[in-house]
PDB file of C-alpha atoms in Angstrom:
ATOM      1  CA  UNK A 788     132.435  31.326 -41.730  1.00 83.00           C
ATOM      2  CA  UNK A 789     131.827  33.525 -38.677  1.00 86.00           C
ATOM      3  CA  UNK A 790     132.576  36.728 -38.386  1.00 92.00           C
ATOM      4  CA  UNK A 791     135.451  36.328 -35.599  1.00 92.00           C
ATOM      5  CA  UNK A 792     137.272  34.223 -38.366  1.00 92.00           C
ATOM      6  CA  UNK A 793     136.794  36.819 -41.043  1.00 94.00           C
ATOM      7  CA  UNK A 794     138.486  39.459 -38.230  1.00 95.00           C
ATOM      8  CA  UNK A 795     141.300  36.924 -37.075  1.00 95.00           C
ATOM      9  CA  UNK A 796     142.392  36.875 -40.912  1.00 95.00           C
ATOM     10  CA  UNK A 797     142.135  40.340 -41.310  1.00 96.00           C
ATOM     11  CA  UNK A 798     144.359  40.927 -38.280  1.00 95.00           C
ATOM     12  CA  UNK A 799     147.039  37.971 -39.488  1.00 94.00           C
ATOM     13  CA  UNK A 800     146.668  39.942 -42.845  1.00 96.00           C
ATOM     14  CA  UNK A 801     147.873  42.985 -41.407  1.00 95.00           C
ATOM     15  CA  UNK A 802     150.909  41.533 -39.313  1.00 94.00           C
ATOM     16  CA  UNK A 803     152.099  39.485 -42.611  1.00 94.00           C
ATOM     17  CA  UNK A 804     151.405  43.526 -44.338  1.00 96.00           C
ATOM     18  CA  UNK A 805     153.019  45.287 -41.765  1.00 94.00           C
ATOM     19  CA  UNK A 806     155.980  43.125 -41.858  1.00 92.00           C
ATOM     20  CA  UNK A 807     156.568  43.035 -45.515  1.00 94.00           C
ATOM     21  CA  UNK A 808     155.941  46.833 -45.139  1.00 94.00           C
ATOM     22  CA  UNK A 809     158.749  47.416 -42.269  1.00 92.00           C
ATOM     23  CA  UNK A 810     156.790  47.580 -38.908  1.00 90.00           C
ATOM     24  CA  UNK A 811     158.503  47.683 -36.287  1.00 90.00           C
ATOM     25  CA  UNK A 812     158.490  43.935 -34.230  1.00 86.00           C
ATOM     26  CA  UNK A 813     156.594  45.416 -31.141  1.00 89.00           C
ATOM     27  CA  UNK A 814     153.487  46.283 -33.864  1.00 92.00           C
ATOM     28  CA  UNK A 815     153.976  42.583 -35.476  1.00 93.00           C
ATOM     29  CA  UNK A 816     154.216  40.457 -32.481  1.00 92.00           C
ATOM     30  CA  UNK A 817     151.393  42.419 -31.443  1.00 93.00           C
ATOM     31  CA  UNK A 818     149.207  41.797 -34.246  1.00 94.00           C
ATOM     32  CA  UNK A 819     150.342  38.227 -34.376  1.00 95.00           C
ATOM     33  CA  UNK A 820     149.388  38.125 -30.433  1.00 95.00           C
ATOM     34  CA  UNK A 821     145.584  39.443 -31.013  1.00 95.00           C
ATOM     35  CA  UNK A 822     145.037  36.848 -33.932  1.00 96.00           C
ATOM     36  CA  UNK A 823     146.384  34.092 -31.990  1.00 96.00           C
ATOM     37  CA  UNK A 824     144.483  34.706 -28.885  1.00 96.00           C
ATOM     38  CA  UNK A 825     141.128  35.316 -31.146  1.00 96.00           C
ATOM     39  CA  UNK A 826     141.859  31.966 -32.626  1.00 95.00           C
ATOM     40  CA  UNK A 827     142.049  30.325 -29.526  1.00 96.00           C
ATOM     41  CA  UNK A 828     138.860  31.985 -28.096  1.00 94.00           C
ATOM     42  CA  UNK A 829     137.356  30.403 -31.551  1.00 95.00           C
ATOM     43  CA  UNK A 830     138.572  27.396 -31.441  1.00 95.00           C
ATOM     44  CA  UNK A 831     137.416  26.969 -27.625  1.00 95.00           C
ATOM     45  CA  UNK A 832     133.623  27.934 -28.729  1.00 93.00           C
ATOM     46  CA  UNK A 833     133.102  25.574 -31.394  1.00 93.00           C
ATOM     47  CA  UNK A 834     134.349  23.156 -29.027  1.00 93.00           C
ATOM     48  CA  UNK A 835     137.927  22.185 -30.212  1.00 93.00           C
ATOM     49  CA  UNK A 836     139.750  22.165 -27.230  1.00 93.00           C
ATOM     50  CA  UNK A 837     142.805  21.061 -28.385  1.00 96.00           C
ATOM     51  CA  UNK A 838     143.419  24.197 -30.843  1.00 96.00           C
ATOM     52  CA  UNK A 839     142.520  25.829 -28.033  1.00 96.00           C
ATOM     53  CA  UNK A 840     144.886  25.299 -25.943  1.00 97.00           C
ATOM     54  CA  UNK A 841     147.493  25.419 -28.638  1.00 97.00           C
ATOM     55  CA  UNK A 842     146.655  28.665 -29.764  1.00 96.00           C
ATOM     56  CA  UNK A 843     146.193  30.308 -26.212  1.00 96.00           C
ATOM     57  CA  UNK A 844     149.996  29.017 -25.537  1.00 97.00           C
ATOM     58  CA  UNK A 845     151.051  30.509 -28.814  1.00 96.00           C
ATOM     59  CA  UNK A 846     149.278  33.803 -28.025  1.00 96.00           C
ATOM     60  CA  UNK A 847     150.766  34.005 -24.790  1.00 96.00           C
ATOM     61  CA  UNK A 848     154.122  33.578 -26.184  1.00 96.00           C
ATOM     62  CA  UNK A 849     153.809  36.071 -28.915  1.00 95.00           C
ATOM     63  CA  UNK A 850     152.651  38.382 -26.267  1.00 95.00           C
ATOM     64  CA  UNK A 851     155.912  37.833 -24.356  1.00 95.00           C
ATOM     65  CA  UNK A 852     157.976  38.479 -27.067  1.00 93.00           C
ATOM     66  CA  UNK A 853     155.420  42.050 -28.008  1.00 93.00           C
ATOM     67  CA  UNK A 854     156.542  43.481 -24.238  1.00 93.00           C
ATOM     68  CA  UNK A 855     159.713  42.674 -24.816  1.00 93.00           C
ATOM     69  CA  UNK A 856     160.184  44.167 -27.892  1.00 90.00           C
ATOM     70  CA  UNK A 857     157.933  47.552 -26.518  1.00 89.00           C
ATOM     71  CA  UNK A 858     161.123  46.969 -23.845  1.00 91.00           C
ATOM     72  CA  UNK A 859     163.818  46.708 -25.777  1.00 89.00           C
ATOM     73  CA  UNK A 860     162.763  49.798 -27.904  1.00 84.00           C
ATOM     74  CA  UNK A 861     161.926  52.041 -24.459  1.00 77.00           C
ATOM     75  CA  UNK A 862     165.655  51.224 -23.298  1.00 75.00           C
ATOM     76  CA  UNK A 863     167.185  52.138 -26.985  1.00 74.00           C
ATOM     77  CA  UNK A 864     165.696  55.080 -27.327  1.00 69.00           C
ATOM     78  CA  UNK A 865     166.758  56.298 -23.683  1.00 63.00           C
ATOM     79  CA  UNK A 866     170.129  55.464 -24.140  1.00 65.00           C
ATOM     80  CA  UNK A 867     170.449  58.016 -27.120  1.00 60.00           C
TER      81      UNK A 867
END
């Protein structure tokens, strides 16, 4: 096991932590985000392209959804 798997479950450990502990979304799509992306950096160097791919898409799109929630929170707490 190589130590850039032992740190992608450690960061998917935290995001599952965080959101059982009441993070907000921007902090768990976040987390979610970095693990994905390490994944597909992972997957790429042992030469599963595939994975890769999928798991660079799926990183990309949990990254979305982190600025939007960073967004979403900015304009909330201006409008109070």
């Amino acid at each position: 096991m190589s130590p850039l798997t032992i740190a992608i479950g450690l960061i998917a450990f935290c995001a599952v932590a965080g959101l059982c502990a009441g993070l907000p979304d921007r902090w768990i799509c976040g987390l979610l985000a970095l693990a994905t992306l390490a994944a597909g950096c992972d997957a790429a160097y042992h030469g599963s392209d595939l994975w890769a791919v999928i798991f660079l898409v799926g990183g990309a799109l949990l990254t979305g959804a982190a600025a939007h929630a960073i967004v979403t929170s900015g304009r909330t707490r201006g409008q109070q």
